[in-house]
Short mmCIF file of C-alpha atoms and ligand atoms in Angstrom, two decimals:
data_model
loop_
_atom_site.label_atom_id
_atom_site.label_comp_id
_atom_site.label_asym_id
_atom_site.label_seq_id
_atom_site.Cartn_x
_atom_site.Cartn_y
_atom_site.Cartn_z
CA MET A 2 0.29 -0.01 0.04
CA LYS A 3 0.98 3.42 -0.72
CA PRO A 4 2.73 4.99 2.51
CA MET A 5 0.21 7.59 4.24
CA ASP A 6 1.11 11.21 4.48
CA ILE A 7 0.34 11.70 8.09
CA GLY A 8 -0.80 9.59 11.52
CA VAL A 9 -2.97 10.63 14.08
CA VAL A 10 -3.17 8.89 17.50
CA GLY A 11 -6.20 9.23 19.56
CA LEU A 12 -9.63 8.91 18.35
CA ALA A 13 -11.59 11.16 20.83
CA VAL A 14 -13.91 13.75 19.71
CA MET A 15 -10.92 16.26 18.52
CA GLY A 16 -8.68 13.43 17.33
CA GLN A 17 -11.76 12.37 14.74
CA SER A 18 -12.60 15.86 13.73
CA LEU A 19 -9.06 16.46 13.14
CA VAL A 20 -8.38 13.20 10.73
CA LEU A 21 -11.60 13.96 8.83
CA ASN A 22 -10.22 17.80 8.50
CA ILE A 23 -6.91 16.87 7.56
CA GLU A 24 -8.14 14.19 4.99
CA SER A 25 -10.36 16.71 3.53
CA ARG A 26 -7.50 18.99 2.37
CA GLY A 27 -5.98 16.18 0.13
CA TYR A 28 -3.77 14.06 2.82
CA SER A 29 -4.07 10.48 3.33
CA VAL A 30 -4.16 9.65 7.08
CA VAL A 31 -3.60 6.61 9.11
CA VAL A 32 -5.16 6.36 12.65
CA TYR A 33 -4.65 4.46 15.81
CA ASN A 34 -6.38 4.09 19.01
CA ARG A 35 -5.63 2.54 22.17
CA THR A 36 -8.95 0.60 21.87
CA THR A 37 -9.81 -0.98 19.16
CA LYS A 38 -13.35 -1.02 19.29
CA ARG A 39 -13.35 2.87 19.25
CA THR A 40 -10.99 2.70 16.04
CA GLU A 41 -13.35 0.28 14.27
CA ALA A 42 -16.42 2.73 15.51
CA PHE A 43 -14.58 5.58 13.51
CA ILE A 44 -13.51 3.52 10.74
CA ASP A 45 -17.12 2.18 10.01
CA SER A 46 -19.32 5.21 10.79
CA ARG A 47 -16.93 8.17 9.21
CA THR A 48 -14.70 7.30 6.85
CA ALA A 49 -16.48 5.71 3.81
CA GLY A 50 -14.97 6.66 0.46
CA LYS A 51 -11.97 8.63 2.34
CA ARG A 52 -8.47 8.13 2.24
CA ILE A 53 -8.03 7.13 5.84
CA THR A 54 -6.88 3.64 7.11
CA ALA A 55 -6.86 2.01 10.45
CA ALA A 56 -3.97 0.62 12.17
CA TYR A 57 -4.01 -1.96 15.02
CA SER A 58 -0.78 -1.88 16.76
CA LEU A 59 1.72 1.21 16.71
CA GLU A 60 4.21 -0.77 14.99
CA GLU A 61 1.91 -0.97 11.94
CA PHE A 62 0.85 2.46 12.47
CA VAL A 63 4.37 3.60 11.95
CA GLN A 64 5.34 1.32 9.13
CA SER A 65 2.28 2.79 7.36
CA LEU A 66 3.81 6.38 7.06
CA ASP A 67 5.68 7.86 4.65
CA LYS A 68 9.07 9.25 5.62
CA PRO A 69 10.11 11.45 7.07
CA ARG A 70 6.95 10.39 9.33
CA ARG A 71 4.52 12.92 10.60
CA VAL A 72 2.72 11.67 13.85
CA PHE A 73 0.10 13.91 15.55
CA MET A 74 -0.95 12.70 18.85
CA MET A 75 -4.54 13.72 20.17
CA VAL A 76 -4.63 11.80 23.57
CA ARG A 77 -5.40 13.35 26.84
CA ALA A 78 -2.67 15.78 28.43
CA GLY A 79 -0.39 14.43 31.09
CA ASP A 80 0.48 10.94 31.79
CA PRO A 81 -1.17 9.45 28.71
CA THR A 82 0.82 11.51 26.48
CA ASP A 83 4.13 10.54 28.14
CA ALA A 84 3.03 6.79 27.69
CA LEU A 85 2.42 7.12 24.33
CA ILE A 86 5.64 8.79 23.57
CA GLU A 87 7.59 6.20 25.50
CA ARG A 88 6.24 3.59 22.89
CA LEU A 89 6.48 5.73 19.90
CA LEU A 90 10.05 7.13 20.21
CA PRO A 91 11.72 3.76 20.01
CA LEU A 92 9.83 3.35 16.43
CA LEU A 93 10.65 6.54 14.98
CA GLU A 94 13.75 7.41 12.85
CA PRO A 95 15.79 10.71 13.25
CA GLY A 96 14.24 13.35 11.43
CA ASP A 97 10.45 12.27 11.84
CA VAL A 98 8.10 14.62 13.30
CA LEU A 99 6.30 13.83 16.48
CA MET A 100 3.53 16.56 17.38
CA ASP A 101 1.15 17.10 20.45
CA GLY A 102 -2.23 18.56 19.73
CA GLY A 103 -3.27 18.41 23.51
CA ASN A 104 -3.67 21.01 26.05
CA ALA A 105 -0.32 20.18 27.54
CA HIS A 106 1.34 21.86 30.29
CA TYR A 107 4.13 24.21 28.84
CA GLU A 108 6.57 22.44 31.29
CA ASN A 109 6.01 19.31 29.96
CA THR A 110 6.07 20.28 26.19
CA ASP A 111 9.67 21.78 27.19
CA ARG A 112 10.88 18.20 28.69
CA ARG A 113 9.32 16.38 25.96
CA CYS A 114 11.12 18.43 23.26
CA ARG A 115 14.31 17.45 24.97
CA VAL A 116 13.51 13.75 25.14
CA ALA A 117 12.57 13.53 21.46
CA GLU A 118 15.89 15.72 20.51
CA GLY A 119 17.32 12.78 22.24
CA HIS A 120 16.32 10.50 19.70
CA GLY A 121 16.59 12.92 16.98
CA VAL A 122 13.11 13.04 16.55
CA LEU A 123 11.68 16.44 15.72
CA TYR A 124 8.97 17.70 18.21
CA LEU A 125 6.33 20.34 18.16
CA GLY A 126 3.84 21.47 20.81
CA ILE A 127 0.94 22.36 19.05
CA GLY A 128 -2.12 24.25 20.45
CA VAL A 129 -5.33 23.45 19.01
CA SER A 130 -8.23 25.88 19.76
CA GLY A 131 -11.94 25.91 18.45
CA GLY A 132 -13.31 22.55 20.13
CA GLU A 133 -14.94 19.74 18.06
CA ILE A 134 -16.47 21.67 15.10
CA GLY A 135 -13.28 23.80 15.05
CA ALA A 136 -11.16 20.77 14.52
CA LEU A 137 -13.17 19.65 12.01
CA LEU A 138 -13.71 22.85 9.77
CA GLY A 139 -10.76 24.95 10.76
CA PRO A 140 -9.18 25.37 14.41
CA ALA A 141 -6.57 27.77 15.27
CA ILE A 142 -3.28 26.40 15.16
CA MET A 143 -0.33 27.45 17.60
CA ALA A 144 2.65 25.84 16.84
CA GLY A 145 5.84 25.55 18.81
CA GLY A 146 8.99 23.56 19.11
CA SER A 147 11.34 22.45 16.10
CA GLU A 148 11.43 24.98 13.60
CA GLU A 149 12.54 22.44 11.07
CA ALA A 150 9.52 20.13 12.03
CA TYR A 151 7.33 23.17 11.23
CA GLY A 152 9.18 23.14 7.76
CA ILE A 153 8.02 19.66 7.12
CA VAL A 154 4.54 19.98 8.57
CA GLY A 155 3.51 23.67 8.21
CA SER A 156 1.59 23.36 4.73
CA ILE A 157 -0.62 20.60 6.12
CA LEU A 158 -1.17 22.56 9.62
CA GLU A 159 -2.04 25.66 7.45
CA SER A 160 -4.06 24.00 5.15
CA ILE A 161 -6.42 22.38 7.97
CA ALA A 162 -6.63 25.84 10.02
CA ALA A 163 -9.36 28.30 9.70
CA VAL A 164 -9.06 31.35 7.35
CA GLY A 165 -9.13 34.78 8.88
CA PRO A 166 -8.88 38.29 7.48
CA GLN A 167 -5.26 37.90 7.37
CA GLY A 168 -5.06 34.33 6.11
CA SER A 169 -4.47 31.02 7.78
CA CYS A 170 -4.85 31.16 11.35
CA CYS A 171 -1.72 28.89 11.92
CA ALA A 172 1.69 29.79 12.77
CA TYR A 173 4.83 28.59 14.21
CA PHE A 174 5.70 30.40 17.34
CA GLY A 175 8.79 29.79 18.43
CA PRO A 176 11.01 27.40 20.21
CA HIS A 177 9.99 24.37 22.68
CA SER A 178 6.56 25.11 24.56
CA ALA A 179 6.10 28.41 22.71
CA GLY A 180 2.80 27.26 20.90
CA HIS A 181 1.61 25.50 24.22
CA TYR A 182 2.25 28.71 26.27
CA VAL A 183 0.07 30.66 23.80
CA LYS A 184 -2.53 28.08 23.75
CA MET A 185 -2.51 28.38 27.81
CA VAL A 186 -2.90 32.27 27.91
CA HIS A 187 -5.71 32.01 25.34
CA ASN A 188 -7.40 29.70 27.63
CA GLY A 189 -6.85 31.89 30.33
CA ILE A 190 -8.59 34.82 28.44
CA GLU A 191 -11.33 32.39 27.40
CA TYR A 192 -11.87 31.95 31.23
CA ALA A 193 -11.98 35.51 31.99
CA ILE A 194 -14.54 36.47 29.29
CA MET A 195 -16.71 33.29 29.71
CA GLN A 196 -16.84 34.61 33.30
CA ALA A 197 -17.64 38.18 32.55
CA LEU A 198 -20.47 36.97 30.22
CA CYS A 199 -21.59 34.80 33.11
CA GLU A 200 -21.63 38.14 35.15
CA ALA A 201 -23.46 40.08 32.70
CA TYR A 202 -26.35 37.18 32.60
CA ASP A 203 -26.26 37.02 36.65
CA LEU A 204 -27.11 40.90 36.49
CA MET A 205 -29.96 40.53 34.04
CA HIS A 206 -31.54 37.44 35.44
CA ARG A 207 -31.09 38.53 39.22
CA GLY A 208 -30.62 41.80 39.09
CA LEU A 209 -32.84 42.91 36.42
CA GLY A 210 -35.46 39.97 36.57
CA MET A 211 -34.87 39.23 32.68
CA VAL A 212 -35.73 35.78 31.25
CA ALA A 213 -33.60 33.78 29.18
CA ASP A 214 -35.07 35.03 26.20
CA GLU A 215 -34.84 38.69 26.94
CA ILE A 216 -31.03 37.95 27.91
CA ALA A 217 -30.66 36.10 24.74
CA ASP A 218 -31.74 39.25 22.64
CA VAL A 219 -29.29 41.34 24.64
CA PHE A 220 -26.65 39.17 23.70
CA ALA A 221 -27.75 38.82 19.99
CA ALA A 222 -27.51 42.85 19.89
CA TRP A 223 -24.10 42.79 21.55
CA ASN A 224 -22.68 40.44 18.70
CA GLU A 225 -24.04 42.87 16.44
CA ALA A 226 -21.61 45.65 17.76
CA GLU A 227 -17.55 45.74 19.13
CA LEU A 228 -18.71 42.65 20.98
CA GLU A 229 -19.04 40.27 18.17
CA SER A 230 -17.45 37.19 19.15
CA TYR A 231 -18.06 33.40 19.25
CA LEU A 232 -18.55 33.23 23.12
CA VAL A 233 -20.97 36.01 22.77
CA GLU A 234 -22.75 34.04 20.08
CA ILE A 235 -22.77 30.90 21.76
CA THR A 236 -24.38 32.06 25.09
CA GLU A 237 -27.12 33.66 22.92
CA ARG A 238 -27.76 30.48 21.54
CA ILE A 239 -27.65 28.62 25.18
CA LEU A 240 -30.02 31.01 26.46
CA ARG A 241 -32.57 30.22 23.66
CA GLN A 242 -32.24 26.19 24.17
CA ASN A 243 -35.35 24.91 25.59
CA ASP A 244 -35.43 22.05 27.97
CA PRO A 245 -37.89 19.25 26.94
CA ASP A 246 -38.20 17.85 30.62
CA SER A 247 -38.91 20.98 32.57
CA ASP A 248 -40.31 23.03 29.50
CA GLY A 249 -38.04 26.03 30.33
CA PRO A 250 -34.80 27.54 29.40
CA LEU A 251 -32.36 24.57 29.86
CA VAL A 252 -29.90 26.81 31.15
CA GLU A 253 -31.96 27.21 34.16
CA MET A 254 -31.69 23.42 34.91
CA ILE A 255 -27.97 23.36 34.92
CA LEU A 256 -26.07 22.79 38.05
CA ASP A 257 -24.22 25.67 39.02
CA THR A 258 -20.89 24.41 39.67
CA ALA A 259 -18.31 24.98 37.32
CA ALA A 260 -15.46 22.50 36.08
CA GLN A 261 -12.09 22.73 34.73
CA LYS A 262 -9.34 21.34 33.32
CA GLY A 263 -6.43 23.34 34.50
CA THR A 264 -5.36 25.51 31.50
CA GLY A 265 -6.70 28.65 33.25
CA LYS A 266 -5.06 27.54 36.58
CA TRP A 267 -1.74 26.80 34.75
CA SER A 268 -2.20 30.45 33.26
CA SER A 269 -2.45 31.89 36.42
CA GLN A 270 0.41 30.04 38.19
CA SER A 271 2.78 30.99 35.39
CA ALA A 272 1.61 34.67 35.71
CA LEU A 273 2.43 34.72 39.53
CA ASP A 274 5.79 32.95 38.59
CA LEU A 275 6.46 35.71 35.96
CA GLY A 276 5.22 38.53 37.95
CA ALA A 277 2.60 39.25 35.48
CA PRO A 278 -0.31 40.99 36.28
CA SER A 279 -3.48 38.78 34.98
CA PRO A 280 -6.00 39.47 37.78
CA SER A 281 -8.88 38.84 35.50
CA ILE A 282 -7.84 35.32 34.72
CA ALA A 283 -7.01 34.42 38.20
CA ALA A 284 -10.50 35.94 39.19
CA ALA A 285 -12.22 33.88 36.57
CA VAL A 286 -10.37 30.64 37.79
CA PHE A 287 -11.26 31.57 41.47
CA ALA A 288 -14.85 32.05 40.28
CA ARG A 289 -15.21 28.61 39.16
CA ILE A 290 -13.55 27.36 42.33
CA ILE A 291 -16.02 29.09 44.58
CA SER A 292 -18.80 27.90 42.24
CA SER A 293 -17.73 24.48 42.91
CA MET A 294 -18.40 24.95 46.68
CA LYS A 295 -21.99 24.40 46.15
CA ALA A 296 -22.91 22.81 49.45
CA ASP A 297 -20.86 26.03 51.27
CA ARG A 298 -22.92 28.37 49.37
CA VAL A 299 -26.05 26.71 50.22
CA ARG A 300 -25.14 26.74 54.22
CA ALA A 301 -24.07 30.23 54.04
CA GLU A 302 -26.73 32.29 52.08
CA PRO A 303 -29.26 31.94 55.03
CA LEU A 304 -26.35 32.87 57.61
CA LEU A 305 -24.50 35.50 55.79
CA SER A 306 -26.71 38.68 55.35
CA GLY A 307 -26.37 40.93 52.36
CA PRO A 308 -28.66 43.46 49.94
CA CYS A 309 -31.49 42.44 47.93
CA PRO A 310 -29.78 41.29 44.84
CA LYS A 311 -31.66 43.73 42.48
CA LEU A 312 -30.44 46.40 40.33
CA ALA A 313 -32.96 49.23 41.22
CA MET A 314 -32.40 51.18 37.72
CA ASP A 315 -33.89 51.25 34.71
CA ARG A 316 -33.52 48.03 32.26
CA ALA A 317 -32.35 49.57 29.24
CA ASP A 318 -29.89 51.90 31.10
CA ALA A 319 -28.63 49.03 33.03
CA VAL A 320 -28.12 46.90 29.59
CA ASP A 321 -26.24 49.82 28.11
CA MET A 322 -23.98 49.86 30.96
CA LEU A 323 -23.70 46.26 30.78
CA PHE A 324 -22.23 46.65 27.30
CA SER A 325 -19.54 48.85 28.53
CA ALA A 326 -18.67 46.60 31.38
CA VAL A 327 -18.29 43.59 29.50
CA LEU A 328 -16.45 45.55 26.54
CA CYS A 329 -14.18 47.15 29.14
CA THR A 330 -13.69 43.86 30.80
CA ALA A 331 -13.03 41.67 27.62
CA ILE A 332 -10.26 44.67 26.71
CA SER A 333 -8.53 44.42 30.09
CA ALA A 334 -8.65 40.36 29.82
CA TYR A 335 -6.78 40.49 26.56
CA SER A 336 -4.49 43.20 27.50
CA GLN A 337 -3.57 41.25 30.69
CA GLY A 338 -3.17 38.03 28.28
CA PHE A 339 -0.84 39.73 25.82
CA ARG A 340 1.10 41.45 28.32
CA GLN A 341 1.40 37.85 30.26
CA LEU A 342 2.90 36.46 26.60
CA ARG A 343 5.16 39.56 26.56
CA SER A 344 6.89 38.67 29.89
CA ALA A 345 6.99 34.98 28.76
CA SER A 346 8.57 35.44 25.56
CA LYS A 347 11.03 37.37 27.57
CA GLU A 348 11.66 35.11 30.19
CA ARG A 349 11.57 31.95 28.29
CA ASN A 350 13.12 32.96 24.93
CA TYR A 351 9.96 32.54 22.82
CA GLY A 352 10.74 35.37 20.73
CA LEU A 353 6.82 35.50 20.31
CA ASP A 354 5.40 37.93 17.73
CA LEU A 355 2.25 39.21 19.43
CA ALA A 356 0.97 40.35 16.01
CA GLU A 357 1.09 36.74 14.91
CA VAL A 358 -0.82 35.68 18.01
CA ALA A 359 -3.37 38.33 17.72
CA ARG A 360 -3.71 37.49 13.81
CA VAL A 361 -4.08 33.42 14.55
CA TRP A 362 -6.70 34.25 17.03
CA MET A 363 -8.77 36.17 14.65
CA ALA A 364 -10.73 33.02 13.34
CA GLY A 365 -11.28 29.07 14.68
CA CYS A 366 -10.49 29.69 18.19
CA ILE A 367 -12.82 29.95 21.08
CA ILE A 368 -11.65 33.59 22.05
CA ARG A 369 -12.16 34.96 18.26
CA ALA A 370 -13.94 38.37 18.09
CA ARG A 371 -14.31 41.26 16.24
CA LEU A 372 -11.88 42.83 18.71
CA LEU A 373 -8.95 40.87 17.49
CA VAL A 374 -8.90 42.96 14.20
CA PRO A 375 -7.74 45.80 15.62
CA MET A 376 -5.68 44.10 18.17
CA THR A 377 -3.58 42.66 15.53
CA LYS A 378 -3.46 45.87 13.59
CA ALA A 379 -2.15 47.52 16.82
CA PHE A 380 0.47 44.95 17.13
CA GLN A 381 1.45 45.24 13.51
CA ARG A 382 1.89 49.05 13.96
CA GLN A 383 4.09 48.79 17.15
CA SER A 384 5.73 45.35 18.11
CA ASP A 385 6.94 46.58 21.01
CA LEU A 386 3.41 47.68 22.44
CA SER A 387 3.97 47.05 26.07
CA MET A 388 -0.04 47.38 26.79
CA LEU A 389 -2.33 46.96 24.47
CA LEU A 390 -5.19 49.28 26.17
CA LEU A 391 -2.72 52.40 25.53
CA ALA A 392 -2.98 51.48 21.46
CA GLU A 393 -6.09 52.92 19.58
CA PRO A 394 -8.87 52.22 19.15
CA PHE A 395 -8.69 50.63 23.00
CA ARG A 396 -7.69 54.07 24.60
CA SER A 397 -10.66 55.77 22.96
CA LEU A 398 -12.85 52.82 23.69
CA TRP A 399 -11.69 52.91 27.41
CA GLU A 400 -12.28 56.58 27.43
CA GLU A 401 -16.03 56.47 25.99
CA HIS A 402 -16.88 53.24 28.20
CA GLN A 403 -15.30 53.58 31.52
CA THR A 404 -17.87 55.72 33.36
CA GLN A 405 -20.45 53.25 32.57
CA PHE A 406 -18.42 50.29 33.57
CA ARG A 407 -17.47 51.95 36.97
CA ARG A 408 -21.25 52.43 37.65
CA LEU A 409 -22.31 49.25 36.67
CA VAL A 410 -19.64 47.47 39.19
CA ALA A 411 -20.40 49.83 41.86
CA ARG A 412 -24.34 49.01 41.30
CA ALA A 413 -23.41 45.14 41.27
CA HIS A 414 -21.58 45.65 44.70
CA GLU A 415 -24.58 47.57 46.05
CA ALA A 416 -26.84 44.74 44.99
CA GLY A 417 -24.42 42.17 46.37
CA ILE A 418 -24.08 40.55 43.00
CA PRO A 419 -20.46 39.19 42.69
CA VAL A 420 -18.59 40.26 39.58
CA PRO A 421 -15.09 39.08 39.94
CA ALA A 422 -13.99 39.31 36.41
CA MET A 423 -15.49 42.80 35.97
CA SER A 424 -14.21 44.54 39.05
CA SER A 425 -10.81 42.65 38.61
CA ALA A 426 -10.59 44.17 35.00
CA LEU A 427 -11.74 47.57 36.40
CA ASP A 428 -8.92 47.46 39.14
CA PHE A 429 -6.12 46.38 36.90
CA VAL A 430 -6.73 49.54 34.79
CA ASP A 431 -7.15 52.03 37.59
CA ALA A 432 -3.95 50.43 39.19
CA TYR A 433 -1.94 50.55 35.57
CA ARG A 434 -3.07 54.16 35.02
CA THR A 435 -1.97 55.31 38.51
CA SER A 436 1.34 56.76 38.86
CA ARG A 437 1.46 56.60 42.56
CA LEU A 438 0.00 53.68 44.53
CA PRO A 439 -0.01 53.11 47.98
CA ALA A 440 2.99 50.78 47.88
CA ASN A 441 5.14 53.61 49.90
CA LEU A 442 3.17 52.52 52.91
CA LEU A 443 3.45 49.06 52.18
CA GLN A 444 7.48 49.15 52.10
CA ALA A 445 7.05 51.08 55.23
CA GLN A 446 5.28 48.05 56.54
CA ARG A 447 7.79 45.67 55.41
CA ASP A 448 10.62 47.70 56.71
CA PHE A 449 9.08 48.02 60.09
CA PHE A 450 8.58 44.44 60.74
CA GLY A 451 11.18 42.81 58.82
CA ALA A 452 13.93 45.59 58.02
CA HIS A 453 13.36 44.96 54.43
CA THR A 454 14.73 48.47 53.48
CA TYR A 455 12.96 50.81 50.97
CA GLN A 456 14.02 53.54 48.36
CA ARG A 457 13.34 57.14 48.48
CA ILE A 458 11.59 59.52 45.86
CA ASP A 459 14.12 62.06 46.68
CA GLN A 460 17.44 60.39 47.20
CA ASP A 461 19.28 57.06 45.73
CA GLY A 462 20.17 54.27 47.68
CA THR A 463 18.44 51.74 49.98
CA PHE A 464 17.36 53.12 53.37
CA HIS A 465 16.09 51.41 56.54
CA THR A 466 14.28 53.27 59.58
CA GLU A 467 14.47 52.00 63.43
CA TRP A 468 10.53 52.44 63.66
CA GLU A 469 10.36 51.84 67.26
CA GLN A 470 12.91 51.35 70.15
CA VAL A 471 13.30 47.67 70.93
CA ARG A 472 12.50 46.99 74.30
C1 6PG B 14 -10.43 25.72 22.96
C2 6PG B 14 -10.80 25.24 24.24
C3 6PG B 14 -10.29 23.72 24.62
C4 6PG B 14 -11.10 23.41 25.90
C5 6PG B 14 -10.71 24.08 27.34
C6 6PG B 14 -11.82 23.87 28.27
O1 6PG B 14 -9.65 26.72 22.88
O2 6PG B 14 -10.79 24.72 21.82
O3 6PG B 14 -10.19 26.22 25.27
O4 6PG B 14 -9.10 23.75 24.75
O5 6PG B 14 -12.73 23.57 25.56
O6 6PG B 14 -9.82 23.04 27.42
O7 6PG B 14 -11.14 24.07 29.64
P1 6PG B 14 -11.81 23.92 30.58
O8 6PG B 14 -12.15 22.52 30.95
O9 6PG B 14 -10.67 24.04 31.87
O10 6PG B 14 -13.02 25.00 30.78
#
């Protein structure tokens, strides 16, 4: 049989979709899955007339590939990826390309790059965003690792990616874990925006007494304006979904405890390690954690008093304010994310091109949004832009919407409705734009109890004060 162009290991939903996508671009694909049953089911149900064949051992899989072999791993991140790599490496030859399309932790990708290199195998850590439909019709693809490997597989990856206003939403971002790091921060921003949309829903639902369909109408209108994005679009569609069992909106029947697979948490952990301020991403992670403490929250509700969760204001005015709040929160969250990428690139020598990152996020991925078009242009105009918010049109948007944003956050706090993504986004901008923060007092406190010293605004050097007489 003619050797196959590419092999995919792992036939869960993302793997299957990716296989079909790759084949649809004119490549032959060999697939392998740990459980034979899943392979058979996939071959029987989805591959008729397609250049897709199955292998039932990894040896057979590797042997059926054209050289240099191109192997795409679409298995669960973590131990299953390591176990697979351990089995694959002895079967591969120097110059073959091994790709990991899972949501791997960037430190694992660094390590795996080194292990593969030891075998002469060219390794790529690839962030794939867009969910099942994206993987099938065109995801955003964030590659990192061996540049030589990208030279071999880049054309395949670029052919299967979504097409945005500036071309294929696939790029090589830099060495070792650059691609997975970019994908992780993508997910961090995803967390922050999803949380902001949930807060907007809560304020409309509990705060203004609006029903799901009315809230969906608001999201639909936002999707026609600056907030046009995939996440706003799906939120509208979710709110319109009826539940046949209760004959009401399905969203109201879903248990309010959020799950997470870890990418948002990793993004925050890395931000802390880097000293990069990404508070809205962290706030969104903590919001999910608090939501998961359902039993605690149920116990606490009658015990801890608070105001009536109503926004005593005109509905249309409140909805206008909400638009400003979500828009500013999104801009703040993207700004934080890009700033984190900038810090990580410096610290980890990724050499990231932030204009390319924004360009790749324009289509296919979960955080694709109209806002990414001016973001891309802002970084194309100024590659060393230190803070997205400072560039146009974001500075003007901020100016136009900040008053409404502040009012909304204040009203939410008055009503006792939590808005962690929004308020952290506002605090971030307020701190960033304040030339003198109260950290002078903080330094004094540190010096008081720990002789940690401080610097002065009027003299060079390091100072310590004997704040009290030792008794
Ligand atoms: C994407 C998504 C995808 C996945 C998240 C969900 O870009 O396609 O981000 O990677 O849906 O991993 O993450 P949580 O389970 O942590 O919400």
